[in-house]
Coordinates of N, CA and C in Angstrom, one line a residue:
F1 N 1.3 -1.1 -0.1 CA 0.2 -0.4 0.4 C 0.7 2.0 0.1
A2 N 2.0 1.0 0.8 CA 3.0 2.1 0.8 C 3.5 2.9 -0.6
K3 N 3.8 1.5 -1.3 CA 4.5 2.2 -2.9 C 2.9 2.4 -3.6
L4 N 2.6 2.1 -3.3 CA 0.9 2.4 -4.1 C 0.1 4.2 -4.1
K5 N 1.0 4.4 -2.8 CA 0.9 6.1 -2.4 C 1.4 6.6 -3.5
W6 N 3.2 6.2 -3.5 CA 4.2 6.7 -3.9 C 3.5 6.7 -5.6
V7 N 3.5 5.7 -6.3 CA 2.6 5.8 -7.3 C 1.6 7.3 -7.8
A8 N 0.7 6.4 -6.8 CA -0.6 7.4 -7.2 C -0.2 9.2 -7.2
A9 N 0.4 9.7 -6.3 CA 1.4 11.0 -6.1 C 2.2 11.1 -7.0
G10 N 3.3 10.6 -7.7 CA 3.9 10.3 -8.6 C 2.7 10.3 -10.1
A11 N 1.5 9.9 -10.2 CA 0.7 9.7 -11.4 C 0.4 11.4 -11.4
G12 N -0.2 11.7 -10.2 CA -0.8 13.8 -10.2 C 0.3 14.3 -10.6
V13 N 1.1 14.4 -9.8 CA 2.3 15.6 -10.2 C 2.3 15.4 -11.5
L14 N 2.8 14.2 -12.2 CA 3.5 14.3 -13.8 C 1.6 14.8 -14.0
F15 N 1.0 14.4 -14.4 CA -0.3 14.8 -14.8 C -0.2 16.3 -14.8
W16 N 0.2 16.8 -13.6 CA 0.5 18.4 -13.7 C 1.0 19.0 -14.2
L17 N 2.5 18.2 -14.0 CA 3.5 18.6 -15.3 C 2.9 18.6 -16.3
F18 N 3.0 18.1 -17.1 CA 2.1 17.4 -18.9 C 0.9 18.8 -19.2
V19 N 0.2 19.1 -18.4 CA -1.1 20.0 -18.5 C 0.0 21.5 -18.4
C20 N 0.6 21.7 -17.7 CA 1.7 22.9 -17.0 C 2.4 23.4 -19.2
K21 N 3.2 21.9 -19.3 CA 3.8 22.1 -20.5 C 2.5 22.1 -21.7
L22 N 1.9 21.2 -21.2 CA 0.4 22.2 -23.2 C 0.2 23.3 -22.6
C23 N 0.2 23.9 -21.1 CA -0.3 25.4 -21.4 C 0.4 26.2 -21.8
G24 N 2.1 25.9 -21.6 CA 2.3 26.6 -22.6 C 3.9 27.2 -20.9
A25 N 3.9 26.7 -19.9 CA 4.6 27.0 -19.3 C 5.9 26.5 -19.6
S26 N 7.1 27.2 -19.1 CA 8.3 26.3 -19.0 C 8.7 25.4 -17.5
L27 N 9.0 24.3 -17.5 CA 9.2 23.4 -16.7 C 10.7 23.8 -16.0
V28 N 10.9 24.8 -16.5 CA 12.8 25.5 -16.5 C 12.3 26.3 -14.9
D29 N 11.3 27.4 -15.6 CA 10.8 28.4 -14.6 C 9.8 28.0 -13.2
L30 N 9.5 26.6 -13.6 CA 8.7 26.2 -12.8 C 9.8 25.5 -11.4
L31 N 11.3 25.0 -11.9 CA 12.5 25.0 -11.1 C 12.8 26.1 -10.3
R32 N 12.9 26.9 -10.9 CA 13.7 28.0 -10.5 C 12.1 29.1 -10.2
F33 N 11.4 28.6 -10.0 CA 10.5 29.3 -8.9 C 10.3 28.7 -7.6
S34 N 10.5 27.0 -7.9 CA 10.4 26.2 -6.3 C 11.8 26.5 -6.2
L35 N 12.7 26.7 -6.1 CA 13.8 26.7 -5.3 C 14.1 28.5 -5.3
S36 N 13.0 29.8 -5.6 CA 13.2 31.0 -4.7 C 12.3 30.8 -3.5
V37 N 11.3 30.1 -3.4 CA 10.4 29.2 -2.6 C 10.8 29.2 -1.7
L38 N 11.8 27.8 -1.8 CA 12.8 27.5 -1.2 C 13.4 28.9 -0.2
F39 N 14.4 29.3 -1.0 CA 15.7 30.0 -0.2 C 15.5 31.0 0.1
Y40 N 14.4 31.9 -0.2 CA 13.7 33.1 -0.2 C 12.5 33.1 0.7
L41 N 11.8 32.2 0.8 CA 11.1 32.2 2.2 C 11.3 30.8 3.5
L42 N 10.6 29.9 2.6 CA 10.8 28.8 3.6 C 12.2 28.6 4.9
F43 N 13.7 28.4 3.8 CA 14.6 28.1 4.4 C 14.9 29.6 5.5
P44 N 14.6 30.9 4.8 CA 14.8 31.7 6.0 C 14.6 31.7 6.7
G45 N 13.0 31.5 6.6 CA 11.8 31.2 7.9 C 12.0 30.1 9.3
L46 N 12.6 29.2 8.7 CA 13.0 27.9 9.4 C 14.0 28.4 10.1
F47 N 14.8 29.0 9.4 CA 16.9 29.5 10.4 C 16.1 30.5 11.5
F48 N 15.0 31.5 11.4 CA 14.5 32.3 12.4 C 13.6 31.7 13.6
V49 N 12.3 30.6 12.6 CA 12.8 29.8 14.0 C 13.4 28.7 14.8
R50 N 14.5 28.3 14.3 CA 15.4 27.9 15.1 C 16.0 28.6 15.7
L51 N 16.3 30.1 15.2 CA 17.1 31.0 16.2 C 16.1 31.5 17.1
S52 N 15.0 31.3 17.2 CA 14.2 31.8 18.5 C 14.2 30.4 19.2
G53 N 14.0 29.4 19.1 CA 14.5 28.4 20.3 C 13.2 27.3 19.7
L54 N 12.1 27.8 18.6 CA 10.9 27.6 18.9 C 11.3 25.8 18.2
E55 N 12.0 25.8 17.3 CA 12.1 24.9 16.9 C 11.6 23.1 17.7
E56 N 12.8 23.6 18.9 CA 13.0 22.1 20.0 C 11.2 22.3 20.7
R57 N 10.8 23.9 20.8 CA 10.1 23.7 21.6 C 8.9 23.3 21.2
L58 N 8.5 23.7 19.5 CA 6.7 23.4 19.0 C 7.5 23.0 17.6
P59 N 8.3 21.3 17.7 CA 8.5 20.7 16.3 C 7.3 20.1 15.8
F60 N 6.5 20.3 15.6 CA 5.1 19.7 15.0 C 4.5 21.0 14.3
F61 N 5.4 22.4 14.7 CA 4.6 23.6 14.3 C 6.2 24.0 13.5
R62 N 7.0 23.7 13.6 CA 8.4 24.0 12.4 C 8.3 24.6 11.2
I63 N 7.2 23.9 10.5 CA 7.0 24.4 9.5 C 5.8 25.6 8.9
P64 N 5.0 25.0 9.8 CA 3.7 26.3 9.8 C 4.6 27.7 10.0
L65 N 6.0 27.7 11.1 CA 6.0 28.4 11.8 C 7.4 29.0 11.2
G66 N 8.0 28.4 10.0 CA 9.3 28.6 9.0 C 8.2 29.5 7.8
I67 N 6.8 28.9 7.1 CA 6.2 29.8 6.3 C 5.4 31.6 6.9
L68 N 5.4 31.2 8.2 CA 5.1 32.1 9.2 C 6.1 33.6 8.2
Y69 N 7.1 33.1 9.4 CA 8.1 34.0 9.4 C 9.4 34.2 8.3
G70 N 9.1 33.1 7.9 CA 9.6 33.6 6.5 C 8.7 34.6 5.2
T71 N 7.7 34.4 5.2 CA 6.5 35.6 4.5 C 6.6 36.9 5.1
G72 N 6.7 37.5 6.2 CA 7.2 38.7 7.0 C 8.0 38.8 6.7
F73 N 9.2 38.0 7.2 CA 10.8 38.7 6.5 C 11.0 39.2 5.1
L74 N 10.4 38.4 4.4 CA 10.6 38.5 2.6 C 9.9 39.8 3.0
A75 N 8.9 39.8 2.9 CA 7.6 41.1 2.9 C 8.0 43.0 3.5
V76 N 9.0 42.4 4.1 CA 9.8 43.6 4.9 C 10.9 44.0 4.8
L77 N 11.8 42.8 4.2 CA 12.7 43.5 3.5 C 12.5 44.1 2.2
Y78 N 11.7 43.1 1.5 CA 11.1 44.0 0.3 C 11.0 45.4 0.5
C79 N 9.7 45.4 1.1 CA 9.3 47.6 1.5 C 10.7 48.2 1.7
F80 N 11.4 47.7 2.8 CA 12.7 48.2 3.0 C 13.7 48.4 1.7
C81 N 13.9 47.4 1.1 CA 14.6 47.6 -0.2 C 14.3 48.3 -1.6
M82 N 12.7 48.3 -1.4 CA 12.6 49.0 -2.7 C 12.3 50.6 -2.5
R83 N 11.8 50.4 -1.5 CA 11.2 52.1 -1.5 C 13.2 52.7 -0.8
L84 N 13.9 52.4 -0.8 CA 15.6 52.9 -0.5 C 16.5 52.5 -1.6
G85 N 16.0 51.7 -2.5 CA 16.8 51.4 -3.8 C 17.4 50.5 -4.0
L86 N 17.5 50.0 -2.8 CA 18.6 48.6 -2.2 C 18.6 47.0 -2.7
L87 N 18.1 47.1 -4.3 CA 17.4 45.5 -4.4 C 18.6 44.1 -4.3
P88 N 19.9 45.0 -4.6 CA 20.2 43.8 -4.5 C 20.8 42.9 -2.9
V89 N 20.3 43.7 -2.3 CA 19.9 43.6 -0.5 C 18.9 42.6 -0.7
L90 N 17.7 42.6 -1.5 CA 16.8 41.9 -1.5 C 16.9 40.4 -2.3
Y91 N 18.3 40.4 -3.4 CA 18.5 39.2 -3.9 C 19.7 38.0 -3.1
A92 N 19.8 39.3 -2.8 CA 21.6 38.1 -1.4 C 21.2 38.0 -0.4
V93 N 20.1 38.5 0.9 CA 20.0 38.0 2.2 C 19.1 36.9 2.7
P94 N 18.1 36.9 1.5 CA 17.7 35.8 1.9 C 18.1 34.3 1.5
P95 N 18.2 34.1 -0.1 CA 19.7 32.7 0.2 C 21.1 32.9 1.1
V96 N 21.5 33.7 1.7 CA 22.5 33.3 2.9 C 22.0 33.1 3.9
L97 N 20.6 33.7 4.0 CA 20.0 33.1 5.6 C 19.5 31.1 5.2
G98 N 18.9 31.4 4.0 CA 18.6 30.0 4.1 C 19.6 29.0 3.5
I99 N 21.1 29.5 3.8 CA 22.0 28.3 3.2 C 22.7 28.0 4.5
L100 N 22.8 29.0 5.5 CA 23.2 28.9 6.7 C 22.3 28.1 7.6
Y101 N 21.0 28.1 6.9 CA 20.0 27.5 8.1 C 20.3 25.5 7.3
L102 N 20.2 25.0 6.2 CA 20.5 24.0 5.9 C 22.2 23.8 6.6
W103 N 22.9 24.4 6.8 CA 24.4 23.9 6.9 C 24.5 24.0 8.6
K104 N 23.7 24.5 9.0 CA 22.9 24.5 10.9 C 22.5 23.1 10.7
Q105 N 21.4 23.0 10.1 CA 20.9 21.4 10.0 C 21.2 20.0 10.2
K106 N 22.4 20.3 9.0 CA 23.3 18.9 8.9 C 22.6 17.6 8.4
L107 N 22.1 17.8 7.2 CA 21.4 17.1 6.8 C 21.8 15.6 6.7
S108 N 20.8 14.3 6.9 CA 22.2 13.4 6.1 C 21.0 12.9 5.9
R109 N 21.9 12.3 4.7 CA 20.6 10.8 3.7 C 19.6 9.6 4.2
E110 N 20.7 9.7 5.6 CA 19.9 8.7 6.6 C 18.5 9.6 6.5
R111 N 18.8 10.6 7.2 CA 17.7 11.5 7.7 C 16.1 12.0 6.8
I112 N 16.9 12.3 5.5 CA 16.2 12.6 4.6 C 15.3 11.3 4.7
R113 N 16.0 10.5 4.5 CA 14.9 9.3 4.0 C 14.2 8.6 4.8
A114 N 14.6 8.9 6.5 CA 13.7 8.5 7.3 C 12.8 9.4 7.8
A115 N 12.7 10.6 6.9 CA 11.9 11.3 7.0 C 10.5 11.1 5.8
L116 N 11.2 10.3 4.4 CA 10.1 10.3 3.6 C 9.5 9.2 3.6
C117 N 10.2 8.3 4.4 CA 9.3 7.1 4.6 C 8.2 6.9 5.9
T118 N 7.9 7.8 6.5 CA 7.0 7.5 7.2 C 5.5 7.8 6.8
G119 N 4.5 7.2 7.5 CA 3.3 7.1 6.6 C 2.7 8.0 6.5
S120 N 2.8 8.8 7.6 CA 2.1 10.6 8.2 C 2.8 11.3 6.6
F121 N 4.2 11.4 6.0 CA 4.8 12.0 4.6 C 4.0 11.2 3.3
R122 N 3.4 10.2 3.5 CA 3.4 9.6 2.5 C 1.6 9.5 2.5
T123 N 1.0 10.3 3.1 CA -0.3 9.9 3.3 C -0.9 11.2 3.1
L124 N 0.1 12.4 3.4 CA 0.1 13.6 3.2 C 0.3 13.7 1.4
L125 N 1.5 13.4 1.2 CA 1.5 13.6 -0.8 C 0.5 13.1 -1.4
L126 N -0.3 11.9 -0.6 CA -1.2 11.5 -1.7 C -2.7 12.6 -1.4
V127 N -2.9 12.9 -0.5 CA -3.4 13.9 0.0 C -3.6 15.5 -1.0
W128 N -1.9 15.9 -1.1 CA -1.8 16.8 -1.6 C -1.9 16.6 -3.1
A129 N -1.4 15.5 -4.0 CA -1.5 15.5 -5.6 C -2.9 14.9 -5.9
V130 N -3.8 14.7 -5.0 CA -5.3 14.4 -5.5 C -5.7 15.6 -5.7
C131 N -5.3 16.4 -4.4 CA -5.7 18.6 -4.8 C -5.4 18.9 -5.4
L132 N -4.3 18.1 -6.2 CA -3.3 18.7 -7.4 C -3.5 18.6 -8.7
V133 N -4.2 17.5 -8.9 CA -4.9 16.8 -10.0 C -6.2 17.8 -10.5
L134 N -6.6 18.1 -9.0 CA -8.8 19.0 -9.1 C -8.0 20.1 -9.4
C135 N -6.8 20.7 -8.7 CA -6.7 21.9 -9.1 C -6.5 22.5 -10.5
T136 N -5.5 21.4 -11.1 CA -5.0 20.9 -12.6 C -6.1 21.2 -13.8
C137 N -7.1 20.4 -13.1 CA -8.4 20.3 -13.7 C -9.1 21.3 -14.3
A138 N -9.5 22.5 -12.8 CA -10.5 23.1 -12.5 C -9.5 24.8 -12.5
L139 N -8.5 24.5 -13.2 CA -7.8 26.0 -12.9 C -6.8 26.2 -14.2
F140 N -6.0 25.3 -13.9 CA -5.0 25.5 -15.0 C -4.8 25.2 -16.2
A141 N -5.7 23.9 -16.5 CA -5.9 23.5 -18.0 C -7.1 24.0 -18.6
R142 N -7.9 25.4 -17.7 CA -9.0 26.3 -18.4 C -8.1 27.8 -18.4
N143 N -7.1 27.5 -18.3 CA -6.0 28.8 -18.8 C -5.2 28.8 -19.5
P144 N -5.2 28.3 -20.3 CA -3.5 28.4 -21.1 C -3.1 29.3 -21.6
H145 N -1.6 29.6 -22.0 CA -1.1 30.7 -22.6 C -2.0 30.6 -23.8
P146 N -2.2 32.4 -24.2 CA -3.3 32.5 -25.7 C -1.9 32.1 -26.4
M147 N -0.8 32.4 -26.6 CA 0.1 31.9 -27.8 C 0.2 30.6 -27.6
A148 N -0.4 30.0 -26.8 CA 0.1 28.4 -26.8 C -1.1 27.8 -27.0
A149 N -2.7 28.2 -26.8 CA -3.8 27.7 -27.1 C -4.1 28.3 -28.6
G150 N -3.9 29.6 -28.6 CA -3.8 29.9 -30.0 C -5.3 31.3 -29.5
T151 N -6.2 30.7 -29.0 CA -6.9 31.5 -28.1 C -7.5 31.1 -26.9
A152 N -8.0 32.2 -25.7 CA -7.7 31.2 -24.3 C -9.0 32.3 -23.9
T153 N -10.2 32.1 -23.2 CA -10.9 32.9 -22.0 C -10.4 32.6 -20.5
L154 N -9.6 33.6 -19.9 CA -9.1 33.5 -18.9 C -9.2 34.1 -18.1
N155 N -9.2 33.5 -16.4 CA -10.3 34.1 -15.6 C -9.9 35.8 -15.2
E156 N -10.7 36.5 -15.1 CA -10.9 38.0 -15.5 C -10.0 38.0 -13.5
D157 N -9.8 37.3 -12.6 CA -9.9 37.4 -11.1 C -8.5 37.5 -11.1
M158 N -7.9 36.5 -11.8 CA -6.3 36.3 -11.1 C -5.7 36.6 -12.6
L159 N -6.4 37.4 -13.8 CA -5.4 38.4 -14.2 C -5.6 39.8 -13.4
W160 N -6.3 40.3 -12.8 CA -6.6 41.5 -11.9 C -5.0 41.5 -10.7
N161 N -5.3 40.3 -9.9 CA -3.9 40.0 -9.4 C -2.6 40.2 -10.1
I162 N -2.7 39.4 -11.2 CA -1.4 39.6 -12.2 C -0.6 40.6 -11.6
G163 N -1.9 41.6 -12.4 CA -1.4 43.3 -12.2 C -0.8 42.9 -11.4
N164 N -1.9 43.7 -10.4 CA -1.3 43.9 -9.0 C 0.2 42.9 -8.5
A165 N 0.2 41.9 -8.7 CA 1.4 41.2 -8.7 C 2.4 42.0 -9.1
N166 N 2.2 42.6 -10.5 CA 3.4 42.9 -11.7 C 3.7 44.2 -10.9
A167 N 2.5 45.6 -10.6 CA 2.8 46.1 -9.8 C 3.7 46.5 -8.4
F168 N 4.3 45.6 -7.7 CA 5.4 45.5 -6.8 C 6.1 45.2 -7.3
Q169 N 6.8 45.4 -8.7 CA 8.0 44.4 -9.1 C 8.4 46.1 -9.5
L170 N 7.6 47.3 -10.0 CA 8.3 48.8 -10.2 C 8.2 49.6 -8.6
Q171 N 7.6 49.4 -8.2 CA 7.7 50.3 -6.6 C 7.3 49.9 -6.0
F172 N 7.0 50.3 -4.6 CA 6.1 50.1 -3.4 C 6.0 52.0 -2.5
P173 N 5.1 52.1 -2.2 CA 3.8 51.5 -2.3 C 3.4 51.3 -3.9
P174 N 3.0 49.9 -4.2 CA 2.4 50.4 -5.6 C 1.4 50.9 -5.8
E175 N 1.2 51.5 -8.0 CA 0.1 52.0 -8.0 C -1.1 51.2 -8.4
D176 N -2.0 52.1 -7.9 CA -3.4 51.0 -9.0 C -3.0 50.9 -10.2
I177 N -3.2 50.0 -10.5 CA -3.0 49.0 -12.1 C -3.9 49.3 -13.3
R178 N -5.2 50.3 -12.9 CA -6.2 51.0 -13.8 C -5.7 52.5 -13.4
F179 N -5.2 53.4 -12.6 CA -4.6 54.8 -12.9 C -3.3 55.1 -12.8
S180 N -3.3 55.9 -13.2 CA -2.0 56.5 -13.3 C -1.5 57.3 -12.2
E181 N -0.8 56.9 -11.2 CA -0.1 57.8 -10.4 C -1.4 57.7 -8.9
V182 N -2.2 56.7 -8.8 CA -2.8 56.7 -7.7 C -2.6 55.2 -7.4
R183 N -2.5 55.1 -5.8 CA -1.5 54.6 -5.2 C -2.4 53.3 -4.8
F184 N -2.0 51.8 -4.7 CA -3.2 51.2 -4.6 C -2.9 50.8 -3.0
A185 N -4.7 50.4 -3.0 CA -5.2 50.5 -1.9 C -7.0 49.5 -1.4
Y186 N -5.4 48.3 -2.0 CA -6.6 47.3 -1.3 C -5.8 46.2 -0.7
H187 N -6.6 45.5 -0.3 CA -5.4 44.0 0.4 C -4.8 43.7 -0.8
Y188 N -3.4 43.4 -0.5 CA -3.1 43.1 -1.5 C -1.5 41.8 -0.7
L189 N -1.8 42.0 0.1 CA -0.6 40.6 0.8 C -0.1 39.5 -0.4
T190 N -1.1 38.6 -0.5 CA -1.2 37.4 -1.9 C -0.2 37.9 -2.8
E191 N -0.7 39.3 -2.9 CA -0.3 39.3 -5.0 C 1.6 40.3 -4.3
M192 N 1.7 40.6 -2.9 CA 2.7 41.3 -3.2 C 3.3 39.5 -2.6
I193 N 4.1 39.0 -1.8 CA 4.8 38.0 -1.7 C 4.8 37.2 -2.8
W194 N 4.1 37.0 -4.5 CA 3.7 36.3 -5.3 C 4.9 37.0 -5.7
G195 N 4.4 38.3 -5.7 CA 5.2 39.7 -7.1 C 6.5 39.4 -6.4
I196 N 7.0 39.3 -5.5 CA 8.2 39.4 -4.6 C 9.0 38.2 -5.7
L197 N 7.8 37.1 -5.4 CA 9.5 35.8 -6.0 C 9.5 35.2 -7.1
S198 N 8.6 36.6 -7.9 CA 8.4 36.5 -9.6 C 9.3 37.5 -9.8
L199 N 9.4 38.4 -8.7 CA 10.8 39.4 -9.3 C 12.2 38.5 -8.9
V200 N 12.8 37.9 -8.0 CA 13.6 37.4 -7.7 C 13.7 35.9 -8.1
S201 N 13.1 35.3 -9.3 CA 13.2 34.3 -10.1 C 13.1 34.4 -11.0
G202 N 12.7 36.0 -11.2 CA 12.7 36.1 -12.7 C 11.8 35.5 -13.7
V203 N 11.0 34.2 -13.5 CA 9.4 33.8 -13.4 C 8.5 35.3 -13.9
K204 N 7.8 35.2 -15.1 CA 6.5 35.8 -15.3 C 5.4 35.1 -14.0
A205 N 5.0 36.8 -13.7 CA 4.0 36.5 -12.5 C 2.5 35.6 -13.1
F206 N 2.2 35.7 -14.5 CA 1.3 35.0 -15.3 C 1.7 33.4 -15.0
D207 N 2.9 32.9 -15.0 CA 2.9 31.6 -14.9 C 3.0 31.1 -13.3
V208 N 3.4 32.6 -12.7 CA 3.5 32.0 -11.0 C 2.0 31.5 -10.2
F209 N 1.0 32.8 -10.8 CA 0.0 32.4 -10.4 C -1.2 31.5 -10.9
F210 N -1.1 30.8 -12.8 CA -2.1 30.0 -12.7 C -1.4 28.8 -12.9
Y211 N 0.1 28.6 -12.6 CA 0.8 27.1 -12.6 C 1.4 26.9 -11.4
F212 N 1.8 28.0 -10.8 CA 3.4 27.4 -10.0 C 2.5 27.3 -8.4
A213 N 2.0 28.8 -8.7 CA 1.8 29.3 -6.8 C 0.6 28.2 -6.3
P214 N -0.6 28.0 -7.5 CA -1.6 26.8 -6.3 C -0.8 25.2 -5.6
P215 N -0.2 25.0 -6.4 CA 0.4 23.4 -5.9 C 0.9 23.6 -4.4
L216 N 2.0 24.9 -5.0 CA 3.1 25.0 -3.1 C 1.9 25.7 -1.8
F217 N 1.1 26.6 -2.5 CA -0.1 26.6 -1.6 C -0.4 26.0 -1.0
L218 N -0.8 24.7 -1.6 CA -2.3 23.3 -1.1 C -1.0 22.8 -0.6
A219 N 0.0 22.6 -0.7 CA 1.3 21.6 0.0 C 1.7 22.4 1.7
A220 N 1.7 24.2 0.9 CA 1.7 24.9 2.7 C 0.5 24.9 3.2
L221 N -0.7 24.8 3.1 CA -2.1 24.8 4.1 C -1.6 23.4 4.7
L222 N -1.7 22.2 3.6 CA -1.5 20.7 4.2 C -0.2 20.9 5.7
A223 N 0.8 21.4 5.2 CA 1.7 21.5 6.3 C 1.5 22.2 7.5
C224 N 0.7 23.1 7.1 CA 0.2 23.6 9.1 C -1.0 22.8 9.5
L225 N -2.1 21.9 8.1 CA -2.7 21.3 9.2 C -2.4 19.9 9.2
Y226 N -1.5 19.9 9.4 CA -0.9 18.5 9.9 C 0.6 18.8 11.3
G227 N 0.5 20.0 11.2 CA 0.3 20.5 12.5 C -0.3 20.6 13.7
L228 N -0.9 21.4 12.9 CA -2.0 21.4 13.9 C -2.8 20.0 14.6

């Protein structure tokens, strides 16, 4: 049964990758974006969790706290660097913290294998894969690149989010994409984070919102639910 979970989860991931490729997304961009999420958000967040001592006191909340700390740190650092014109600092500091975290962890092949072979991890992976297939059919497959499909009716709300994310790559506070020189005054934390990750990874916000971010968001939700 354990092997069946791995096979089913692998099939779900391959289906997602196949649909992304058909829709015109680049799998190289997916790799770049995934690495950016790890080294700009998750690993720096886990570094601060370890530094605060919460890793030992709340081991089951390590990943949720890492996501929380990493998101907050990245957002604050972005605001500071964008306002002062210090974008090289934004590009350099989070990966350094991520590498320091990995160095402090001293991960061995045996520890990684032990973590991946637990029954709870395999179950979470299977649930994530099922949600991934549903998300692929409901969102990704219905919103292909217009150049790849020839014609497409894209989700208008997602296009609004993409425009807002791109606005964060130009300045902070961002301008309303509908009006020139009008400050954007709407809730925008999600667009802010994905916009920052789009900026540092070099991946287009269109691909981030339609193909790459939802699976990672699902994984984060499951990690948080497991921690609870």
